[in-house]
mmCIF file of C-alpha atoms in Angstrom:
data_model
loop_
_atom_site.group_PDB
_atom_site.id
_atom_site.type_symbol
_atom_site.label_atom_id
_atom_site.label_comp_id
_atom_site.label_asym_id
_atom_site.label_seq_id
_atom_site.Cartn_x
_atom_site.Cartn_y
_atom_site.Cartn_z
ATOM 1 C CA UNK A 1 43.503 -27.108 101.042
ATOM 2 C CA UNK A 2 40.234 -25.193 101.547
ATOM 3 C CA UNK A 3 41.500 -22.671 98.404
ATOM 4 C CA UNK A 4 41.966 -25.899 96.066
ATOM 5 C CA UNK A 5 38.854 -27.087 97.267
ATOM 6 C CA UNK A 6 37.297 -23.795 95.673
ATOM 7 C CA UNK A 7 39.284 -23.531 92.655
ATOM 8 C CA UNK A 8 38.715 -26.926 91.394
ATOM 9 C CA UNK A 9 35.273 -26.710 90.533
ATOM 10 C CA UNK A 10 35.640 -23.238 89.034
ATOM 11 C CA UNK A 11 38.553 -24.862 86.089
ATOM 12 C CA UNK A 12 36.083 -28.027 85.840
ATOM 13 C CA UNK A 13 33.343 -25.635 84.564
ATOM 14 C CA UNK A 14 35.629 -23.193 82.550
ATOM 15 C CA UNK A 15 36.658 -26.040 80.853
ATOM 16 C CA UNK A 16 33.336 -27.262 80.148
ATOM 17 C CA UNK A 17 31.973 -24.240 78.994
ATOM 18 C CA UNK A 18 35.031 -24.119 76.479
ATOM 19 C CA UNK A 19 34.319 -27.808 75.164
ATOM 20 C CA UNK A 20 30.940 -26.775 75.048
ATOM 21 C CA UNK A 21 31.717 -24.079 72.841
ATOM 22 C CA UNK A 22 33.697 -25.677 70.805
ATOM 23 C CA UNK A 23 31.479 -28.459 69.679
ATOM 24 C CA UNK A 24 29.107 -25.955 69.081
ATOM 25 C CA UNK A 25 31.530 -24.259 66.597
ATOM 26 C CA UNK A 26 32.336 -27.559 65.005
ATOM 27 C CA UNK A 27 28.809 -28.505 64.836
ATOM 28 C CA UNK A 28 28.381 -25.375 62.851
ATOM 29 C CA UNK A 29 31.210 -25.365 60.555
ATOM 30 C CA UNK A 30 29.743 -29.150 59.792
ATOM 31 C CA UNK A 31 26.541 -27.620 58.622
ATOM 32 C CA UNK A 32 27.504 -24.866 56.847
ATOM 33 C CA UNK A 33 29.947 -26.992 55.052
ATOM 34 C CA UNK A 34 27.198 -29.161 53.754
ATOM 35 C CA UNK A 35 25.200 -26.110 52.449
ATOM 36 C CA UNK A 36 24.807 -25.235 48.811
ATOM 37 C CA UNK A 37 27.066 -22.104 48.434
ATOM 38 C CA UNK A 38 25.666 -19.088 47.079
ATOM 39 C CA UNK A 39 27.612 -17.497 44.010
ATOM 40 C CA UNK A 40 27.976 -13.823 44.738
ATOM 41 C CA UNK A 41 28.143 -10.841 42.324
ATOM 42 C CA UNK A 42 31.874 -10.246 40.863
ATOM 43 C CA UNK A 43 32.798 -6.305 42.303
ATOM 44 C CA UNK A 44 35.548 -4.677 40.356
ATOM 45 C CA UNK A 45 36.048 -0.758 38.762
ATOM 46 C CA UNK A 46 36.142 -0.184 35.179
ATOM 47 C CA UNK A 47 36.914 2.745 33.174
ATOM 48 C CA UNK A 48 37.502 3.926 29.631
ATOM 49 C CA UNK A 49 40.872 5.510 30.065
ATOM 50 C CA UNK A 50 42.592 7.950 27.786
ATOM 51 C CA UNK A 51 45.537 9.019 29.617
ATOM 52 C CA UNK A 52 49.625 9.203 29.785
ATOM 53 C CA UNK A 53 51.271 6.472 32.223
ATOM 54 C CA UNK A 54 53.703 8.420 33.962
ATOM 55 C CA UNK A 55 56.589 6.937 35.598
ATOM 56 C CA UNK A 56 57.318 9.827 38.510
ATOM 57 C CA UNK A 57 60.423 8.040 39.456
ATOM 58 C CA UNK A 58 62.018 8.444 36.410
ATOM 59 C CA UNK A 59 63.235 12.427 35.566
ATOM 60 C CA UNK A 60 64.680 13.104 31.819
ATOM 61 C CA UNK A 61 65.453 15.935 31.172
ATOM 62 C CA UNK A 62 63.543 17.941 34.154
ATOM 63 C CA UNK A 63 60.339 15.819 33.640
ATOM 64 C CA UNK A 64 58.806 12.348 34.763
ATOM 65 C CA UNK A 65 59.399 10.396 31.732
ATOM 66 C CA UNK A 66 55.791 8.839 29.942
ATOM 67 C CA UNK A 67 56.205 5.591 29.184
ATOM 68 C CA UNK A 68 53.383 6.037 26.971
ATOM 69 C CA UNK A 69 49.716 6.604 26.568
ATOM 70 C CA UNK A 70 46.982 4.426 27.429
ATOM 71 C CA UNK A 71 43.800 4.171 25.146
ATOM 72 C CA UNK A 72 41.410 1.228 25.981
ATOM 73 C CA UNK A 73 38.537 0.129 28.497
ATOM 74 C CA UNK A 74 39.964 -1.649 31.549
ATOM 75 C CA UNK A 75 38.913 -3.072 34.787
ATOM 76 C CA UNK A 76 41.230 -3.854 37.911
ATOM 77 C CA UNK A 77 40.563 -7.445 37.911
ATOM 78 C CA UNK A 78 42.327 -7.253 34.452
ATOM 79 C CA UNK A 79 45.351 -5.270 35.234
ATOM 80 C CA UNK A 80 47.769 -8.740 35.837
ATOM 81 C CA UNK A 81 47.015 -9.846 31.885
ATOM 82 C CA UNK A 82 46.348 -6.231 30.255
ATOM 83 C CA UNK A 83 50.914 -5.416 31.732
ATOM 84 C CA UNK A 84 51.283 -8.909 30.285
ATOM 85 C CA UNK A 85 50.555 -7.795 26.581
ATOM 86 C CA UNK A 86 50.059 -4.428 26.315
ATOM 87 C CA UNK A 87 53.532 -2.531 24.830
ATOM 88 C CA UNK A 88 52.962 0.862 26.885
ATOM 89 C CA UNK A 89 53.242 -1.362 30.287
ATOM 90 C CA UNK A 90 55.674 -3.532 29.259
ATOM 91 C CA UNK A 91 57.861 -0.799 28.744
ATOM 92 C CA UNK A 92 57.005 0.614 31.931
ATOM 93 C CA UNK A 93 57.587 -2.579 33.604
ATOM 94 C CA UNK A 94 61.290 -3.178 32.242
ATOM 95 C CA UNK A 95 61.981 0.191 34.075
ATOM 96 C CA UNK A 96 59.773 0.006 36.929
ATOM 97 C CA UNK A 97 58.719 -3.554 37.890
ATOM 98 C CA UNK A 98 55.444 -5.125 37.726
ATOM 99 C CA UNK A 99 54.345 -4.321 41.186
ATOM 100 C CA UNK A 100 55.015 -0.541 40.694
ATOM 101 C CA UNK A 101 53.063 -0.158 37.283
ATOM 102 C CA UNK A 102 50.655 -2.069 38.633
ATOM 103 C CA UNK A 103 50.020 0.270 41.172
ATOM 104 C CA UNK A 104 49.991 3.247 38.905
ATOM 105 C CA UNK A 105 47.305 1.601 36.545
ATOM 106 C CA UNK A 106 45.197 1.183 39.367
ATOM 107 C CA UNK A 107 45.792 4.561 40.358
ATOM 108 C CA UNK A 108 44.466 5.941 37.071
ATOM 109 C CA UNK A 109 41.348 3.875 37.230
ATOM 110 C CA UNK A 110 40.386 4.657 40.576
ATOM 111 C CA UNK A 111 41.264 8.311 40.136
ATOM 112 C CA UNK A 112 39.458 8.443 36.209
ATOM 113 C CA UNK A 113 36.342 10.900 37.391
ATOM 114 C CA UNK A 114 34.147 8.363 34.715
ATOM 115 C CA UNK A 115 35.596 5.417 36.178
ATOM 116 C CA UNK A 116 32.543 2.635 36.837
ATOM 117 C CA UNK A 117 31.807 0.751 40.136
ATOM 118 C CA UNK A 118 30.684 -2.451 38.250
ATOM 119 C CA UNK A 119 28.465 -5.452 39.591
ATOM 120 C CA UNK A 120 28.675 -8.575 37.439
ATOM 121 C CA UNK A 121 26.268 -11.027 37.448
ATOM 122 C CA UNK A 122 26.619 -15.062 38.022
ATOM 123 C CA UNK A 123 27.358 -16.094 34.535
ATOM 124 C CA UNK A 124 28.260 -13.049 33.415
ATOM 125 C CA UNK A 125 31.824 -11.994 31.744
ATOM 126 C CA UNK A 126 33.169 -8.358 31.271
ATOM 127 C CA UNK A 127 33.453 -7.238 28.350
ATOM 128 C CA UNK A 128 34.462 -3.595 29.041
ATOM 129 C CA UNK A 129 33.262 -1.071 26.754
ATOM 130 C CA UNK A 130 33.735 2.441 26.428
ATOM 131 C CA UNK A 131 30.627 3.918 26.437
ATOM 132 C CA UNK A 132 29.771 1.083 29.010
ATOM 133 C CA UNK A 133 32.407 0.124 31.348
ATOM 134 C CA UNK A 134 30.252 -1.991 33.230
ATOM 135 C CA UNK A 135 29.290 -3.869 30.281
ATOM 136 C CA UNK A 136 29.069 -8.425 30.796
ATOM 137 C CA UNK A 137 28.392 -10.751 28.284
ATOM 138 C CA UNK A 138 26.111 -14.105 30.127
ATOM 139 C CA UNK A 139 27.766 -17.382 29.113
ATOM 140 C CA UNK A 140 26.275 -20.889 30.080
ATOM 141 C CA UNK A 141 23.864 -20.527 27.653
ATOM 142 C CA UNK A 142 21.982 -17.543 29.504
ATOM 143 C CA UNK A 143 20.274 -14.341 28.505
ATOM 144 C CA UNK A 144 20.940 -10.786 29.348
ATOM 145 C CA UNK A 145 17.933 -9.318 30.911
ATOM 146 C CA UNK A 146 17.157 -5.957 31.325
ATOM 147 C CA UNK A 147 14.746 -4.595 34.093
ATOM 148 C CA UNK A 148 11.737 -2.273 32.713
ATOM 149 C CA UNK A 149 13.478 1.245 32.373
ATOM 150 C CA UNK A 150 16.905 0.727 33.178
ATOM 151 C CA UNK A 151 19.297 1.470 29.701
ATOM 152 C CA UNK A 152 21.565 -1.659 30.482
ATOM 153 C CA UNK A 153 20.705 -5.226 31.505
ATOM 154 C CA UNK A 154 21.818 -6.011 35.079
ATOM 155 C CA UNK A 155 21.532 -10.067 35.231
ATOM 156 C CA UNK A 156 21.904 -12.914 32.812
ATOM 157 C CA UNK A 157 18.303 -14.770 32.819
ATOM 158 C CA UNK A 158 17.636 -18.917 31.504
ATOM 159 C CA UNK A 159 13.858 -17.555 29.343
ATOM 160 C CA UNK A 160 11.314 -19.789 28.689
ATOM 161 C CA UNK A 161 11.051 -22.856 27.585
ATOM 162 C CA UNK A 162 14.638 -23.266 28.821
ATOM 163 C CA UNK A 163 15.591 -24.514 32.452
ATOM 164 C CA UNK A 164 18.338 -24.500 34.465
ATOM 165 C CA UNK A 165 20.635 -27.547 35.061
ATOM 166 C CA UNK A 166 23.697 -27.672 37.140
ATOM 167 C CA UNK A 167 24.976 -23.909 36.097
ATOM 168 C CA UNK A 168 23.458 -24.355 32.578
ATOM 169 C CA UNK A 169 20.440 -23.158 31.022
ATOM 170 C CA UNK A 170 19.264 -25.381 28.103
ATOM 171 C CA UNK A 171 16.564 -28.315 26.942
ATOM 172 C CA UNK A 172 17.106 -30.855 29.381
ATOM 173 C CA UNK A 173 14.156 -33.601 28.287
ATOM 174 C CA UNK A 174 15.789 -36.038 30.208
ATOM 175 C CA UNK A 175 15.955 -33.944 33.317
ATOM 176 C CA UNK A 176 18.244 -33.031 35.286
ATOM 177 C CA UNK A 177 21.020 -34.975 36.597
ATOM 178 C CA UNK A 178 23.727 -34.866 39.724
ATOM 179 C CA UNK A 179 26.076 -33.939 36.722
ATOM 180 C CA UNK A 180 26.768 -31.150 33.429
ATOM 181 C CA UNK A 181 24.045 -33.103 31.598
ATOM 182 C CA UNK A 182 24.991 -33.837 28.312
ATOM 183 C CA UNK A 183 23.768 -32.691 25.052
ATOM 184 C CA UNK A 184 22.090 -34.120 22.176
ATOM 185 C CA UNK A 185 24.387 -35.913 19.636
ATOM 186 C CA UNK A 186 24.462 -33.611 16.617
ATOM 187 C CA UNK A 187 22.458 -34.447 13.618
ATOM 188 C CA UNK A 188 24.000 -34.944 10.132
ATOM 189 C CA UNK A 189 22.145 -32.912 7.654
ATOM 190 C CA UNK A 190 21.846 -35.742 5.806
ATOM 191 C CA UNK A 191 19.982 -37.568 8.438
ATOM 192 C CA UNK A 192 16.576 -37.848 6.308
ATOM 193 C CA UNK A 193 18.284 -39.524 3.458
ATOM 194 C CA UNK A 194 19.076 -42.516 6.289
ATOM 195 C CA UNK A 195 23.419 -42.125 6.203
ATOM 196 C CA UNK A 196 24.823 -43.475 9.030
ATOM 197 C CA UNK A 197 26.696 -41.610 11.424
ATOM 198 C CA UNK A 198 28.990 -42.642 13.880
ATOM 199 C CA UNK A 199 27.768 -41.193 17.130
ATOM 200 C CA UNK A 200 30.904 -42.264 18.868
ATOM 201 C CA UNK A 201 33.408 -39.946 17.055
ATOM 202 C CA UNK A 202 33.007 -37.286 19.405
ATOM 203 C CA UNK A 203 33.646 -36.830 23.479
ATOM 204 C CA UNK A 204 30.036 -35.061 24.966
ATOM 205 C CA UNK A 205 29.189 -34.522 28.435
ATOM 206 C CA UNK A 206 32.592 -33.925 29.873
ATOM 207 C CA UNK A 207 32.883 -30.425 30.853
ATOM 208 C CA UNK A 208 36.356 -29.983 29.649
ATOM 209 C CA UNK A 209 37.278 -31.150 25.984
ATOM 210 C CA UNK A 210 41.440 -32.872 26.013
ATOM 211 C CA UNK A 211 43.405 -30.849 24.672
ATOM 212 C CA UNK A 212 43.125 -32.688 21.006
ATOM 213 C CA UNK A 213 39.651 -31.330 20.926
ATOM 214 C CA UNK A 214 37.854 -27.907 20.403
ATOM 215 C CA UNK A 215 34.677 -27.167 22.091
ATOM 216 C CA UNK A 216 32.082 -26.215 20.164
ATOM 217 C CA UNK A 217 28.835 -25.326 19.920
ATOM 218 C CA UNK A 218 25.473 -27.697 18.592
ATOM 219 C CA UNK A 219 23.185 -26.098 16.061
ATOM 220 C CA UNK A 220 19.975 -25.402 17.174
ATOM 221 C CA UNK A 221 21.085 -26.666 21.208
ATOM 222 C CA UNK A 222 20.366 -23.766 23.095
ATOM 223 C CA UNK A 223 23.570 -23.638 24.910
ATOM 224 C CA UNK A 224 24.280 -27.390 24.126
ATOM 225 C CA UNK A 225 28.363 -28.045 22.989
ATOM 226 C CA UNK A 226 30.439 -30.964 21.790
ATOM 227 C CA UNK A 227 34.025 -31.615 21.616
ATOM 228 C CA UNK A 228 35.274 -31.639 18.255
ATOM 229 C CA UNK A 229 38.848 -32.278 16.391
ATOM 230 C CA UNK A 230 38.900 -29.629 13.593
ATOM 231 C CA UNK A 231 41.300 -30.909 12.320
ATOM 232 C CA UNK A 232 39.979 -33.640 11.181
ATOM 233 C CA UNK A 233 36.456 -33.137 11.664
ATOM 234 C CA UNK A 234 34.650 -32.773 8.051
ATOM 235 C CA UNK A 235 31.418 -31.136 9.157
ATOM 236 C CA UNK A 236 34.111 -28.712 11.340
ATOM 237 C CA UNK A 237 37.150 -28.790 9.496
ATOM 238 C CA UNK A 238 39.335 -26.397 10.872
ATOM 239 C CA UNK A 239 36.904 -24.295 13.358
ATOM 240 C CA UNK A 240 33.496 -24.693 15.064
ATOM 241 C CA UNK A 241 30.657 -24.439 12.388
ATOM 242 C CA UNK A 242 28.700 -22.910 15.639
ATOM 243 C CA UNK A 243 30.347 -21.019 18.234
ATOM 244 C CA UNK A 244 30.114 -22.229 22.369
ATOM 245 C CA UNK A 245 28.609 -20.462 24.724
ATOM 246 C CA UNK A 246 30.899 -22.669 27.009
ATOM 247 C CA UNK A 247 34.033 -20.626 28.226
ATOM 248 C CA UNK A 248 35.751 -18.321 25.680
ATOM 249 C CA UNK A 249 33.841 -16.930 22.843
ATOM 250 C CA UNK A 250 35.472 -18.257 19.365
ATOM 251 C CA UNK A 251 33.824 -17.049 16.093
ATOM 252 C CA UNK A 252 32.547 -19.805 13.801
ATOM 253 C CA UNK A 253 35.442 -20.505 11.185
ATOM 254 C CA UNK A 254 35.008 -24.269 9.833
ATOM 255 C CA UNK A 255 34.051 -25.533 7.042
ATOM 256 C CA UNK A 256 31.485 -28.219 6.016
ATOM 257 C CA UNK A 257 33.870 -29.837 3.827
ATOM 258 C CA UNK A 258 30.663 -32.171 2.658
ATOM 259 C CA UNK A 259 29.108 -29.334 0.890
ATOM 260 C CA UNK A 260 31.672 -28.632 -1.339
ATOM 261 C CA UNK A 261 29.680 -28.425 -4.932
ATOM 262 C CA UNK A 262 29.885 -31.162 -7.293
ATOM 263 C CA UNK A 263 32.340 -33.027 -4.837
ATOM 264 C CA UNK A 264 31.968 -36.807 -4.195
ATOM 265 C CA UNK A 265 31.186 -37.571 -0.476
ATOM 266 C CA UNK A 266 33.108 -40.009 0.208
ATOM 267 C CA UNK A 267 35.882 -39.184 -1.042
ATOM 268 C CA UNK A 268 36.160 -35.226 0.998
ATOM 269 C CA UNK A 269 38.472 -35.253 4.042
ATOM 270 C CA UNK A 270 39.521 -33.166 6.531
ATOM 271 C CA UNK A 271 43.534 -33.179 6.087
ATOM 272 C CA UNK A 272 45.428 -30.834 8.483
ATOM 273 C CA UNK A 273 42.061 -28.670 9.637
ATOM 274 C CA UNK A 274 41.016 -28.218 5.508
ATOM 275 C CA UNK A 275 38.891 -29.795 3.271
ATOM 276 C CA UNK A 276 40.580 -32.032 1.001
ATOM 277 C CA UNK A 277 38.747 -33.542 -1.910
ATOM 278 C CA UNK A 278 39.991 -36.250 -4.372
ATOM 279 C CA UNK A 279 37.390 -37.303 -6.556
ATOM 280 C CA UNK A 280 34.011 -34.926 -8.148
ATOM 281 C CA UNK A 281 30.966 -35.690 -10.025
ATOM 282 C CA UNK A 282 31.153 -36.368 -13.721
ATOM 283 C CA UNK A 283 32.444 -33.234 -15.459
ATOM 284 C CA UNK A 284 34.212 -32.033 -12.748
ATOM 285 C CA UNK A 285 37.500 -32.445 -11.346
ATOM 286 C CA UNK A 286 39.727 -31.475 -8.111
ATOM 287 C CA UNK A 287 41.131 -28.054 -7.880
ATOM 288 C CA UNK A 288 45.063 -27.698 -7.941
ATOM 289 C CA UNK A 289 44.459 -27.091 -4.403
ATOM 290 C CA UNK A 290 42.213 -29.862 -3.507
ATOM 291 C CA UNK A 291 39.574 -27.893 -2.112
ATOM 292 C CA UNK A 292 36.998 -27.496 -4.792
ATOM 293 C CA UNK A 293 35.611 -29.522 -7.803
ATOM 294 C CA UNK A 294 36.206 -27.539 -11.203
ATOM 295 C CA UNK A 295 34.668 -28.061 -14.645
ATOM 296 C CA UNK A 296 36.679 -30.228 -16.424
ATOM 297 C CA UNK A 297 36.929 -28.095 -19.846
ATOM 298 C CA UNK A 298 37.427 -24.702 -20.093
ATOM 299 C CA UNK A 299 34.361 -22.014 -21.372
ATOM 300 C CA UNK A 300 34.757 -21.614 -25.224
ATOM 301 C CA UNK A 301 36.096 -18.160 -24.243
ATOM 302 C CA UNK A 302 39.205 -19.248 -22.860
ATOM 303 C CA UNK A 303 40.374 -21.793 -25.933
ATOM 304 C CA UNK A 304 42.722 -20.512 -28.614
ATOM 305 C CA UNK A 305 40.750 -20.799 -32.265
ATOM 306 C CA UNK A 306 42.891 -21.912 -34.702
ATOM 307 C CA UNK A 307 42.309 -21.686 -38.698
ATOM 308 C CA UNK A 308 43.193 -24.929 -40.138
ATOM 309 C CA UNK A 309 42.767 -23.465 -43.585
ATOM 310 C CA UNK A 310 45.657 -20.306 -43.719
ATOM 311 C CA UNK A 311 47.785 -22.740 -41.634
ATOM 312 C CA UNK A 312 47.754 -25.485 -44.026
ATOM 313 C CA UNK A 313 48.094 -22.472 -47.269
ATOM 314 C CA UNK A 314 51.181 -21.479 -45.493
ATOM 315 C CA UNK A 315 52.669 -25.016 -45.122
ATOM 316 C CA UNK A 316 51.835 -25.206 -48.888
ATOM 317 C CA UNK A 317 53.225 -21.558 -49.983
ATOM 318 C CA UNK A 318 56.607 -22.138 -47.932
ATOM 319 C CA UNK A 319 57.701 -25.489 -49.275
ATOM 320 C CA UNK A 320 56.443 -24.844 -52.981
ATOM 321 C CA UNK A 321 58.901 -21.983 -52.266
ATOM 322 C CA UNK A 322 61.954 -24.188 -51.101
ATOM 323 C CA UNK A 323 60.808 -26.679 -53.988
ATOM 324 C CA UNK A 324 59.328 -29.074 -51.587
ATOM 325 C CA UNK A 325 57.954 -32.089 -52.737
ATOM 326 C CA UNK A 326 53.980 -32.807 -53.159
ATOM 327 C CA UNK A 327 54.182 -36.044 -50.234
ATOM 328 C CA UNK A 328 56.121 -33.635 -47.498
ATOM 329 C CA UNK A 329 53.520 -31.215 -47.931
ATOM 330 C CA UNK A 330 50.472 -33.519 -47.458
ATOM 331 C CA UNK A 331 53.109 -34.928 -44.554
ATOM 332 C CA UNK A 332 53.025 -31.574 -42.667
ATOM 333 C CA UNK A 333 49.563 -31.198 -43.137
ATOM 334 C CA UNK A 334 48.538 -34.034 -41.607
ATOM 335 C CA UNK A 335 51.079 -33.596 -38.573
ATOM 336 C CA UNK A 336 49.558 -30.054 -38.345
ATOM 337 C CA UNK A 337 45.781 -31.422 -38.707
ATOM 338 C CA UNK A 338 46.676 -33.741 -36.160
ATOM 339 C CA UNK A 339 48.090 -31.557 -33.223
ATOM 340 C CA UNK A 340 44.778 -29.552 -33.619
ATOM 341 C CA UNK A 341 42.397 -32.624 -32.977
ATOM 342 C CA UNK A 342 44.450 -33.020 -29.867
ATOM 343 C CA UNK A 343 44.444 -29.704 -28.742
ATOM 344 C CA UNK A 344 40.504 -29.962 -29.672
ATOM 345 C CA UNK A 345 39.782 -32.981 -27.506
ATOM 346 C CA UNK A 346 41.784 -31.384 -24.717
ATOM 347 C CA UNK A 347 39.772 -28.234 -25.036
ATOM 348 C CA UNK A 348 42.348 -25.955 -25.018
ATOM 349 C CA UNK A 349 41.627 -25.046 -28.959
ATOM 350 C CA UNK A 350 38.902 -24.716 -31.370
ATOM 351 C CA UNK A 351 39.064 -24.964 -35.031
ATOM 352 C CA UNK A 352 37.497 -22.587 -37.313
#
C-alpha cells in the first residue's frame, strides 16, 4: 500500500509533463503553420556531357554494348523527361529499364569532372547551357541581376518602377490585392480613332487560362498576360502577338489579321487560327487563299499584246484564198475584234 502510495504521484506528474509537452508541440505546429513560408533556392547538378552511355550489363561480342552517345546540357532534376524523349535512353531503357539508366545518367553527371553544383533562384528556370550549366532564365515578369564582378547573374530582381505583387513583379496602380492581380485590358490600336472593343472577349486575372485558351502576353505590360483563343482571336490569330512571361516560354507567332493591307475590317476573320479575309478596298480583291488583298488587274507586263491589224489581214488573206465571201470576212472580224475588247476589259490583253 505504502509503494502505491509512492508511485502514484510519480505517473500523475510523468503524465503531466507529457501533456505538457505535447500542447507545447501543438501550439507550435499551430504557429508555424500560420507563417508565410519561405521559398528556398532549387539545388540540383548540371553538366554539359559528351560521353558514351554504356550499358555494363550487356557484353557483345567481349564488350559492354553503348547504347549510344550523349551530347547535350543536362541537370538531374531533368533526367525523368530527358529518358522520356531522348532516342539514346530510350534504347537503353527497352534493354535495361528506366530505373537502371536512370542511375547510369546520374552517374555520368555526378562523375563529369565539369559537372556544376547549381543554385537557382525563386523565379528562376534552368535553362542549361553548355558553356553555363548553371544557367536560369527569371519568369514572373522578373529580371536577372548580376552582382558587381561576378560573370553570371545569381538572382532574378522586380527593377524600378516595378513592384512585387503576390509572386509577380509588374505595374500594379491599383495595388496590391489578396489575389494574382489582374492586368490591364489590352488596347486596340485603333483605340484613338474611338472603335469599340469588347472588353469581355477575353478571361484575365485567372492564373490558369481553360484549356480553349492560350496565355499570352500584353504589349507594353511588364509581365502583364491575358488568355487568348488563337484561333479565333484576330489581333492573335493563330499565336500570341507577345510572348508570356507566365509559365513556358512560347515565341510570338500570330498574326494581326486587321493589318492585312488594303483589306476591309470588318470583313477579316480569324477561321481555324488564320486570317481569313473576304472583302478589300476598291481595286483590290481576296487572294486565292484568303489571306491577302491583291490588285485586281494585272501590271501591263503580265498581259498578252495582241495586233488587231495582222490578225484581221490573215482572216482576210485565208478566206479570199478559199473564195470566201466579202460578209463572212467582215463576220470574223468582228467576232475576232470582239474577243479582244473582252480580253481588254479583263486585263489579261492589250491591243496594239
Amino acid at each position: 500500500m505504502k509503494f502505491f502510495s509512492t508511485v502514484t504521484p510519480l505517473v500523475l506528474a510523468a503524465s503531466a509533463t507529457y501533456v505538457s509537452a505535447t500542447s507545447l508541440t501543438n501550439g507550435y505546429n499551430i504557429i508555424k503553420s500560420r507563417q508565410a513560408k519561405v521559398h528556398r533556392d532549387l539545388l540540383d547538378v548540371c553538366v554539359g556531357l559528351d560521353a558514351d552511355l554504356v550499358l555494363s550489363e550487356i557484353i557483345q561480342d567481349g564488350k559492354a554494348l553503348v547504347a549510344g552517345h550523349l551530347d547535350v546540357c543536362l541537370c538531374v532534376s531533368l533526367i525523368p523527361d530527358f529518358i522520356k524523349v531522348n532516342v539514346v535512353a530510350q534504347t537503353a531503357v527497352n534493354l535495361l529499364g528506366v530505373a537502371k539508366v536512370s542511375a547510369l545518367i546520374e552517374g555520368l553527371i555526378n562523375d563529369d569532372p565539369g559537372c556544376q553544383h547549381c543554385t537557382f533562384p525563386e523565379h528562376g528556370q534552368s535553362v542549361c547551357a553548355p558553356d553555363w550549366p548553371c544557367q536560369f532564365q527569371c519568369q514572373d515578369g522578373y529580371s536577372p541581376y548580376t552582382n558587381p564582378g561576378d560573370a553570371h547573374p545569381s538572382s532574378c530582381s522586380c527593377p524600378a518602377p516595378m513592384t512585387e505583387c503576390n509572386g509577380q513583379c509588374g505595374n500594379f496602380p491599383n495595388g496590391c490585392g489578396s489575389a494574382v492581380p489582374a492586368p490591364p485590358q489590352r488596347r486596340s490600336r485603333h483605340a484613338t480613332f474611338g472603335a469599340a472593343k469588347d472588353i469581355n472577349k477575353r478571361q484575365v486575372g485567372e492564373s490558369k487560362c481553360p484549356v480553349d485558351k492560350q496565355v499570352c502576353g500584353v504589349p507594353g505590360g511588364n509581365g502583364g498576360w491575358e488568355c487568348v483563343d488563337t484561333k479565333s482571336d484576330k489581333e492573335s490569330c493563330g499565336g500570341c502577338m507577345t510572348p508570356s512571361t507566365i509559365g513556358v516560354y512560347h515565341p510570338a507567332t500570330g498574326k494581326d489579321c486587321t493589318s492585312i493591307p488594303n483589306a476591309v475590317s470588318s470583313s477579316v476573320e480569324c477561321r481555324s487560327a488564320a486570317c481569313h479575309v473576304s472583302a478589300c478596298e476598291a481595286g483590290f480583291v481576296p487572294s486565292a487563299a484568303n489571306d491577302a488583298c491583291v490588285p485586281v488587274s494585272a501590271s501591263p507586263a503580265d498581259k498578252r499584246f495582241f495586233n488587231w491589224q495582222e490578225a484581221s489581214e490573215a482572216v482576210t488573206k485565208k478566206a479570199k484564198a478559199v473564195g470566201g465571201k466579202r460578209d463572212i470576212v467582215a463576220a470574223a472580224n468582228a467576232d475576232i475584234r470582239g474577243m479582244v475588247k473582252l480580253g481588254e476589259g479583263a486585263g489579261l490583253v492589250k491591243l496594239l
